[in-house]
Short mmCIF file of C-alpha atoms and ligand atoms in Angstrom, two decimals:
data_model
loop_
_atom_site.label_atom_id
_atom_site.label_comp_id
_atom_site.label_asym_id
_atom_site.label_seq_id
_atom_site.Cartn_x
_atom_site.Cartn_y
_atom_site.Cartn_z
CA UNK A 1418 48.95 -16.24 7.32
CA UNK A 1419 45.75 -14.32 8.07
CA UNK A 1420 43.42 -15.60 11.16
CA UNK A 1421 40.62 -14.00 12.29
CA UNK A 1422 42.57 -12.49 14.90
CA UNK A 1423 45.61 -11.14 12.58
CA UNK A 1424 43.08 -9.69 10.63
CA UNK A 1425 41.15 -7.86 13.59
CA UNK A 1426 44.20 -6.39 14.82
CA UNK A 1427 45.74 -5.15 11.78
CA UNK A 1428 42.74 -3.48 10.74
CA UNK A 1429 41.47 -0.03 11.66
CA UNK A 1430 38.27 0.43 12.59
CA UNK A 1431 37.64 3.92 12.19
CA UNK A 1432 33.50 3.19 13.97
CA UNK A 1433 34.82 2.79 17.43
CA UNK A 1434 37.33 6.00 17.19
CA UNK A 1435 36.31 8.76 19.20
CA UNK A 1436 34.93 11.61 17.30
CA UNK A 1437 36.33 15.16 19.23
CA UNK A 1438 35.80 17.46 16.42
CA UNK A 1439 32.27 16.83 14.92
CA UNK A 1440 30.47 15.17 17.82
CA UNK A 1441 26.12 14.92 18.43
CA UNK A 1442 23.90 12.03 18.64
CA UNK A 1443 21.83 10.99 15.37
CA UNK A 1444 18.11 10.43 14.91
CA UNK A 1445 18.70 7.29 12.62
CA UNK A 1446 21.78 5.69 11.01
CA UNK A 1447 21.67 2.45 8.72
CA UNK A 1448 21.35 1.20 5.33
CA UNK A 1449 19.05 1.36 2.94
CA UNK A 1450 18.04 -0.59 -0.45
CA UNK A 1451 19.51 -3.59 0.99
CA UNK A 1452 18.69 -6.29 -1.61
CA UNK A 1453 17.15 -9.34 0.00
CA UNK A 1454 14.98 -12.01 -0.63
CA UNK A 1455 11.59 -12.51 1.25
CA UNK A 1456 9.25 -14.86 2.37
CA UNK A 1457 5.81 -13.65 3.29
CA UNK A 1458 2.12 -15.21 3.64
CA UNK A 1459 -0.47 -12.63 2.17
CA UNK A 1460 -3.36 -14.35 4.38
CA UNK A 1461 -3.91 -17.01 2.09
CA UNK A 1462 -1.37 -19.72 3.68
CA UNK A 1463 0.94 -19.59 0.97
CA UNK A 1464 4.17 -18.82 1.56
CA UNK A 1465 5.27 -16.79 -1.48
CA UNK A 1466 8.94 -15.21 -2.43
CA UNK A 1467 9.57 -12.00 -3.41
CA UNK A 1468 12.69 -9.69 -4.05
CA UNK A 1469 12.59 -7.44 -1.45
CA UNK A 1470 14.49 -3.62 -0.45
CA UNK A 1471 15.54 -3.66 2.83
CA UNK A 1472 16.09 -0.71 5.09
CA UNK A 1473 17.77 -1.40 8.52
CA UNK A 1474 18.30 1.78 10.97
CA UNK A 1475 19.33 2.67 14.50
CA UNK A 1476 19.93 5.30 16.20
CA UNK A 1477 23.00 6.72 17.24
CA UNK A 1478 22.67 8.14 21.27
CA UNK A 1479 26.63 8.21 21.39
CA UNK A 1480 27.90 11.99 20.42
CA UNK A 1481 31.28 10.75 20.70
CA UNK A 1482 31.22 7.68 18.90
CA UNK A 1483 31.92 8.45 14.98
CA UNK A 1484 29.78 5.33 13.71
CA UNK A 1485 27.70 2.86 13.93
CA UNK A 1486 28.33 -1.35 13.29
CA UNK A 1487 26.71 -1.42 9.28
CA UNK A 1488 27.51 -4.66 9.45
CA UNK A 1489 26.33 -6.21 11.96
CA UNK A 1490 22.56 -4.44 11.11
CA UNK A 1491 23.30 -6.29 7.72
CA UNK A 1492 24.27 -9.79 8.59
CA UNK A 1493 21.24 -9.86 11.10
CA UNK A 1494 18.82 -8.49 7.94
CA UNK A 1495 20.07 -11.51 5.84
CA UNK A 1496 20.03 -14.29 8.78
CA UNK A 1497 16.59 -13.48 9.85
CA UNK A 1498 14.50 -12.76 6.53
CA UNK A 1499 16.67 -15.67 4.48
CA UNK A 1500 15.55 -17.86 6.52
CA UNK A 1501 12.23 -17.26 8.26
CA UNK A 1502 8.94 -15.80 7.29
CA UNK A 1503 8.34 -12.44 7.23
CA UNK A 1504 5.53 -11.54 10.41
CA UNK A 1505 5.33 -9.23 13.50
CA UNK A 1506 7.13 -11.47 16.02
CA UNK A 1507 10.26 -11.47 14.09
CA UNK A 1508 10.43 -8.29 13.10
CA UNK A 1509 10.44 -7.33 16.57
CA UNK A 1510 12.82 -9.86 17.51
CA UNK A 1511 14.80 -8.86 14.50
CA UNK A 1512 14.69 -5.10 15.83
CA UNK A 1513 15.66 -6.18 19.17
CA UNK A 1514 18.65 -8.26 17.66
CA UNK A 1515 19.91 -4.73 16.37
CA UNK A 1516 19.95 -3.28 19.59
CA UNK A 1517 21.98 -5.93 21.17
CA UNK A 1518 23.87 -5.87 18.47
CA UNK A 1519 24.60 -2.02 19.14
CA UNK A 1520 24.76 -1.51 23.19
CA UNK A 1521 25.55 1.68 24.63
CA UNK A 1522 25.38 3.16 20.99
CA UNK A 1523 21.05 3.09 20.26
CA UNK A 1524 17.90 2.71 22.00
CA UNK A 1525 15.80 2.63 18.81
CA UNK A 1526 15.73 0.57 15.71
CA UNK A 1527 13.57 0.71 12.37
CA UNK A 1528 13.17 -2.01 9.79
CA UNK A 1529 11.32 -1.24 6.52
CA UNK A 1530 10.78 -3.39 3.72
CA UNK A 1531 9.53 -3.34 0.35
CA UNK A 1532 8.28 -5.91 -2.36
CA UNK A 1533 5.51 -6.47 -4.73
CA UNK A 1534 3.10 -9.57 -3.42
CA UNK A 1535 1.48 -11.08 -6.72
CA UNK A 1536 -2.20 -12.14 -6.40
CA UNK A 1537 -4.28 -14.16 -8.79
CA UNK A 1538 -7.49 -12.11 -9.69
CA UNK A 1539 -10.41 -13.76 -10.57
CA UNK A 1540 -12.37 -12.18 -14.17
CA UNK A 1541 -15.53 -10.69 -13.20
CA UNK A 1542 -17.31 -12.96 -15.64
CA UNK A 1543 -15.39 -15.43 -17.55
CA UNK A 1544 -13.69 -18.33 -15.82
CA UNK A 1545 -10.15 -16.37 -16.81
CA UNK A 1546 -7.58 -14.73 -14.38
CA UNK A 1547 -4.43 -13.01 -14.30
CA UNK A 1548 -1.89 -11.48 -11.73
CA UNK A 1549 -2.28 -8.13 -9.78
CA UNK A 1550 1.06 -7.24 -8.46
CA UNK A 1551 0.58 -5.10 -5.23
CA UNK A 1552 3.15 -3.13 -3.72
CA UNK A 1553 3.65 -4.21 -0.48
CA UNK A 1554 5.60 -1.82 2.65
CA UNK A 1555 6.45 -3.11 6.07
CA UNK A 1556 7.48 -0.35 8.86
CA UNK A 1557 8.39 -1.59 11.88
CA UNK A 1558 9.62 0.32 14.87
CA UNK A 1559 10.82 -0.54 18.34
CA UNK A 1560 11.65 2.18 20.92
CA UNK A 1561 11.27 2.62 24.77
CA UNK A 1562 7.01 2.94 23.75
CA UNK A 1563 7.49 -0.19 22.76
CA UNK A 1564 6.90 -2.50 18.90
CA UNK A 1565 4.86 -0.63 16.34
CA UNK A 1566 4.07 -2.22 12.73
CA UNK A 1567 2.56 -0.73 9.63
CA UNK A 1568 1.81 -1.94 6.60
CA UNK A 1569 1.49 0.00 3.56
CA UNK A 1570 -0.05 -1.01 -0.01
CA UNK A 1571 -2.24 0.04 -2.98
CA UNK A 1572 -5.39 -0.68 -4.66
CA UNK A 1573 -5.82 0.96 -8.25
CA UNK A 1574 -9.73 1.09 -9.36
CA UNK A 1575 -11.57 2.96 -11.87
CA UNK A 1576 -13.66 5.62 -10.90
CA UNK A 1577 -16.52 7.15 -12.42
CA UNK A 1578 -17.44 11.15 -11.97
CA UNK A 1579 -20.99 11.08 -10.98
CA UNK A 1580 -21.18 15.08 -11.60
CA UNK A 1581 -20.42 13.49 -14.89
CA UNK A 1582 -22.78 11.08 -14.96
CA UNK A 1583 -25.30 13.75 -14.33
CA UNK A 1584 -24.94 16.16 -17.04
CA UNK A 1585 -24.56 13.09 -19.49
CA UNK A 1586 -28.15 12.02 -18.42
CA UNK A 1587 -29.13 15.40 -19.17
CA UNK A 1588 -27.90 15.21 -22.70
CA UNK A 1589 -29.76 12.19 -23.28
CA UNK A 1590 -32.61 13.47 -22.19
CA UNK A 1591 -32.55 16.30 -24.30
CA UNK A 1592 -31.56 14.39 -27.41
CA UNK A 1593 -34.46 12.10 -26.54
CA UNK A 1594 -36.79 15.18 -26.69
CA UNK A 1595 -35.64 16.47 -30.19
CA UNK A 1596 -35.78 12.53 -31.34
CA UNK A 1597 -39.14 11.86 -30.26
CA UNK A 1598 -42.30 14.49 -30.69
CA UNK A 1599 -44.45 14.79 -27.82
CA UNK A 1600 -48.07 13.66 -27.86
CA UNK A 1601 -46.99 10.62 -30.67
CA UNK A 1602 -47.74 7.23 -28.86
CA UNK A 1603 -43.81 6.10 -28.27
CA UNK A 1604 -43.09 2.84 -30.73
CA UNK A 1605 -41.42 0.42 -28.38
CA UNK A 1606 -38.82 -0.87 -31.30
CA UNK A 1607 -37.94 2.26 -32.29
CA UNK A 1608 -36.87 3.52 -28.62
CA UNK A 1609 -34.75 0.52 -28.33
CA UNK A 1610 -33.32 1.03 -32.03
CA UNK A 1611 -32.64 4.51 -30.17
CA UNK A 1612 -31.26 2.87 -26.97
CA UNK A 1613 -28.87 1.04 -28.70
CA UNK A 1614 -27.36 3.65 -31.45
CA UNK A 1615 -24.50 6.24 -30.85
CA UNK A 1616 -27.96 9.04 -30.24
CA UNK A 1617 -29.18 6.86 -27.03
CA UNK A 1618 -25.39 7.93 -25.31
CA UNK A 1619 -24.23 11.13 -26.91
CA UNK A 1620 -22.51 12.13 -23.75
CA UNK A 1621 -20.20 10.03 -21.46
CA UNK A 1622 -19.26 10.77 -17.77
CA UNK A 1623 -15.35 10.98 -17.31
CA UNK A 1624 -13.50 7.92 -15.55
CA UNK A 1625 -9.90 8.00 -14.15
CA UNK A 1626 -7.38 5.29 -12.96
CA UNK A 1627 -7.13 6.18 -9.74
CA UNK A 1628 -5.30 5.05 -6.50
CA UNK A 1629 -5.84 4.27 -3.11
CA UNK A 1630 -2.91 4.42 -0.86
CA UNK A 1631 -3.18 2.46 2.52
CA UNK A 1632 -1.29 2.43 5.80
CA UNK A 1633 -2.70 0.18 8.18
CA UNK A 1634 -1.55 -1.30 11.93
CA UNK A 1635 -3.16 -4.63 12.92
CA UNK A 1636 -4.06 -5.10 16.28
CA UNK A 1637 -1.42 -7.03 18.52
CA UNK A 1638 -1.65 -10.69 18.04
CA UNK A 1639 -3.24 -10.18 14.08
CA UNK A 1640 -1.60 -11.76 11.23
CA UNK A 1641 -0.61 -9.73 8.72
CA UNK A 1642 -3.35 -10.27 6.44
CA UNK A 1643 -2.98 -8.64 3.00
CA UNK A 1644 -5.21 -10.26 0.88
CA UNK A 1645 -7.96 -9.78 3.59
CA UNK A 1646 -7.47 -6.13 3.45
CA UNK A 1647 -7.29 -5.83 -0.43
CA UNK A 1648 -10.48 -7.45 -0.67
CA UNK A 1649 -12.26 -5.45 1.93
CA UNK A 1650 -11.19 -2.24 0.13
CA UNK A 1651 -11.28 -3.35 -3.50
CA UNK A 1652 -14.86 -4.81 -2.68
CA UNK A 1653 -16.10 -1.52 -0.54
CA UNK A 1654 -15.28 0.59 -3.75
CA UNK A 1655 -16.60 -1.90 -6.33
CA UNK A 1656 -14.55 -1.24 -9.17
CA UNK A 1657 -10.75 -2.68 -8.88
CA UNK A 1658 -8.65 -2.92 -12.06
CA UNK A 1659 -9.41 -6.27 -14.04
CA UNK A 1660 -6.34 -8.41 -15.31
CA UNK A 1661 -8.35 -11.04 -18.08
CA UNK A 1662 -10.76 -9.47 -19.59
CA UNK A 1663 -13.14 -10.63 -22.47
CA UNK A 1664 -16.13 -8.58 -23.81
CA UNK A 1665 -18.35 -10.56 -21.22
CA UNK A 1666 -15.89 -8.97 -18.44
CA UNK A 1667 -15.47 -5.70 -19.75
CA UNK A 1668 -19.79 -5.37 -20.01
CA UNK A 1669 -19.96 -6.16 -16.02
CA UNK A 1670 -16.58 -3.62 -15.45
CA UNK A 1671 -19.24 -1.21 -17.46
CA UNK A 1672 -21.88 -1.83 -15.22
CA UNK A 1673 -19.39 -1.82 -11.96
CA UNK A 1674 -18.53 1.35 -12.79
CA UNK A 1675 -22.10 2.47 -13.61
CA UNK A 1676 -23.64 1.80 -10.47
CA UNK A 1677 -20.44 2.66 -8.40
CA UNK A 1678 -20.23 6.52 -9.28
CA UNK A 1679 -17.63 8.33 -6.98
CA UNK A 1680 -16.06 11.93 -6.31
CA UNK A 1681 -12.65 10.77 -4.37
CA UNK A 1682 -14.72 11.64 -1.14
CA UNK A 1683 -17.04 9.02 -1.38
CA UNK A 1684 -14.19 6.66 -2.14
CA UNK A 1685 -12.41 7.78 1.09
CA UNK A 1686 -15.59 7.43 2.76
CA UNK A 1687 -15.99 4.28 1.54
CA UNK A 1688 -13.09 2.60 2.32
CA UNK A 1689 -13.29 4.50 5.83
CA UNK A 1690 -16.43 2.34 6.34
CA UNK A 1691 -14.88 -0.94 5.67
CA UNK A 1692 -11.91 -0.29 7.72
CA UNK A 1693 -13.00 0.85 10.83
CA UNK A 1694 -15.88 -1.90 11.01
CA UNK A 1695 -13.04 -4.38 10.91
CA UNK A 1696 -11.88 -5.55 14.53
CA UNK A 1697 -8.49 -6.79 13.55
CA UNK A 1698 -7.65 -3.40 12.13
CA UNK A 1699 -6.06 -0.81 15.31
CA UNK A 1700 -5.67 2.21 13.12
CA UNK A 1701 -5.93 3.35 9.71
CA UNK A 1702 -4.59 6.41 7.25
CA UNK A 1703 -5.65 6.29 3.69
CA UNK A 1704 -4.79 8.79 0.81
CA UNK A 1705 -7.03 8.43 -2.65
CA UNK A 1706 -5.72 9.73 -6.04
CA UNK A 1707 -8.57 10.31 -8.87
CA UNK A 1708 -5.93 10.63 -11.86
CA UNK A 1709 -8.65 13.14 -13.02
CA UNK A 1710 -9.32 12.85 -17.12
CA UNK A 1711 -11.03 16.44 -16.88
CA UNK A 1712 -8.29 17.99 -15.54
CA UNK A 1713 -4.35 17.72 -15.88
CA UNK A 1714 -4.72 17.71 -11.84
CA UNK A 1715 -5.62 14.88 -9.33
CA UNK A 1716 -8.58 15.35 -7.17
CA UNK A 1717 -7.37 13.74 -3.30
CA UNK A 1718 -8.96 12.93 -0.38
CA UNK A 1719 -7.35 11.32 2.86
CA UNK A 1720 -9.13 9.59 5.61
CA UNK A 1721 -8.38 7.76 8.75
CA UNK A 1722 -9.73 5.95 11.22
CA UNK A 1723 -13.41 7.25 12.82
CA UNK A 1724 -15.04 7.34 15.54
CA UNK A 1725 -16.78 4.35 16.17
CA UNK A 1726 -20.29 4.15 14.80
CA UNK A 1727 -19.28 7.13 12.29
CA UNK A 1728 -19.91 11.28 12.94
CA UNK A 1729 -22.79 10.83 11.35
CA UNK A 1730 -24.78 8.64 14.37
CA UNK A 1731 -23.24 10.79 17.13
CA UNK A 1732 -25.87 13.02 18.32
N1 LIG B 2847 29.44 3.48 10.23
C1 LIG B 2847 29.58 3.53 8.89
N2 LIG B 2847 30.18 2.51 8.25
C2 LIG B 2847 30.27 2.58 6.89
C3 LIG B 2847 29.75 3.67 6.17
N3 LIG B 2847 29.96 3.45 4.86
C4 LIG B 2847 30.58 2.27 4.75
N4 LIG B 2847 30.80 1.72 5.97
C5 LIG B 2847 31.54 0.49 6.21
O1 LIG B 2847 30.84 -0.56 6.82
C6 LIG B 2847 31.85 -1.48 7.17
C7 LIG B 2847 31.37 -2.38 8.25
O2 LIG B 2847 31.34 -1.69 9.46
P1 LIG B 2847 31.42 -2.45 10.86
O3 LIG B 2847 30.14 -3.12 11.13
O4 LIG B 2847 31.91 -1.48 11.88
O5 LIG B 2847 32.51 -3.57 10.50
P2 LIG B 2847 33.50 -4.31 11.45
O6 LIG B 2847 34.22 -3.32 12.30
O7 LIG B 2847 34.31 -5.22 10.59
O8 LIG B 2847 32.52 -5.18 12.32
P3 LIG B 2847 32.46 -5.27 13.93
O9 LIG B 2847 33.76 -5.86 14.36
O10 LIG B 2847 31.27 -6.12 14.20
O11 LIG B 2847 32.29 -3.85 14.42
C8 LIG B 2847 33.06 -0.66 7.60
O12 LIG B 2847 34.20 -1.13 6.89
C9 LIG B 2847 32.70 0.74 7.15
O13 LIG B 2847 33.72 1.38 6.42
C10 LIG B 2847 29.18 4.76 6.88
O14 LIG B 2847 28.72 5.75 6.32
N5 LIG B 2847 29.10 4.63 8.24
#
């Protein structure tokens, strides 16, 4: 018959054997990819569910020891994110469950985890909508310093090379010139018949898909406010990706994009602004990618958190 105990004492269990031969302490032992599912509130009150990877560390300050308890970091990952919602107090009191769970073996435990949060995005004209999907990473960390949380996520926007822009104006210009003489009164039809014909844009500035990668840590007490954040950045660079769009939508995307020209410096910059004017935001690191169409390269910038008031207004 096998009982709990039978089974306990007829096993081996290698983790607890001394290890003689190949002994030294380890920065960080766990799983990772643990498949899980997730319950998390983006900021908007809803609860939502998402398939979530899970990885679950500790460290190992035993040199002696040859492993550490897998199992028990896994059984606490599934009883605490089954069943509660995902936020800073139980991380930590998730983390702190793995140290109990391994004393005398670690003094520091990590938790990340990783799933996409789906949004409903608004058309920027017509009453339609669709889904953004934004990839979502929690880091959380608790050592002798103490709890630390980060979370990570993108925005993808369009973005418009104003250098670009420039030497597209020129070409107008010049086409202008050669289409109308100098010195003949301008005829008011024709320049719009002009306006609106392939002549009136024979050069267009290059755009690119690009990226903005964020890693953010709320101040203590903060929820963990996604959707906040997404709509601070996607509004401070003007041009987000559109789900729905009609010819309406794509028009004002046009004109987004026209009056929100940007080397991947000025989108740093931008979303540099917005971040460090927001209270509930402790610390910031950013990383843009302009998926350049002029160039088989990306043109990157990466920004963090500024002084307050900005360089600029220092004297
Ligand atoms: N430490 C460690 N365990 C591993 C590894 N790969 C697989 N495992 C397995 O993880 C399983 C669970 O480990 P433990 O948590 O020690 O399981 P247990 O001894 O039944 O549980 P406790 O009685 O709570 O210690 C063991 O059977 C290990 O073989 C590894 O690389 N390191």
């Amino acid at each position: 018959m096998h009982t709990h105990e039978n089974t306990v004492r007829l096993m081996p269990d290698v983790a607890t054997q001394a290890q003689p031969h190949l002994a030294g302490a380890l920065d960080w032992v766990g799983m990772d990819g643990i498949e899980v599912p997730v319950r998390f509130d983006a900021g908007d009150g809803e609860v939502q569910r998402a398939s979530a990877q899970v990885g679950a560390f500790v460290n190992l300050t035993r040199p002696d020891r040859r492993g550490i308890h897998m199992s028990r970091l896994y059984l606490l990952v599934d009883q605490y994110l089954s069943s509660q919602t995902v936020d800073a107090a139980m991380l930590e009191a998730l983390l702190r469950a793995f140290l109990e769970s391994h004393q005398e073996l670690s003094d520091r435990a990590r938790i990340s985890i990783r799933f996409d949060q789906l949004v409903r995005r608004a058309a920027l004209r017509s009453d339609n909508s669709g889904w953004r999907a934004y990839p979502v990473s929690l880091e959380a960390n608790l050592c002798a310093e103490g709890f630390c949380l980060e979370l990570g996520t993108e925005v993808v926007y369009s973005s418009t090379c104003p250098a670009s822009a420039a030497l597209s104006r020129q070409l107008i210009q010049e086409q202008f010139a050669r289409d109308f003489d100098t010195g003949v009164p301008l005829d008011h039809a024709a320049v719009l018949a002009w306006l609106g014909s392939d002549k009136g844009i024979v050069a267009t500035p290059h755009a690119q898909r690009s990226v903005a990668r964020l890693l953010v840590r709320f101040v203590e007490g903060a929820p963990l406010n996604l959707i906040g954040l997404l709509d601070r950045v996607e509004q401070a660079l003007g041009t987000p990706v559109q789900t729905a769009v009609k010819r309406e939508d794509e028009q004002a995307f046009a004109l987004a994009n026209g009056g929100n020209l940007m080397f991947c410096e000025d989108a740093a910059r931008r979303i540099q602004r917005a971040l460090d004017s927001d209270a509930r935001i402790a610390d910031f690191h950013v990383r843009l990618e302009h998926q350049e169409s002029l160039h088989p390269h990306d043109a990157v910038a990466y920004a963090s958190k500024g002084v307050a008031g900005g360089y600029g207004e220092r004297s």
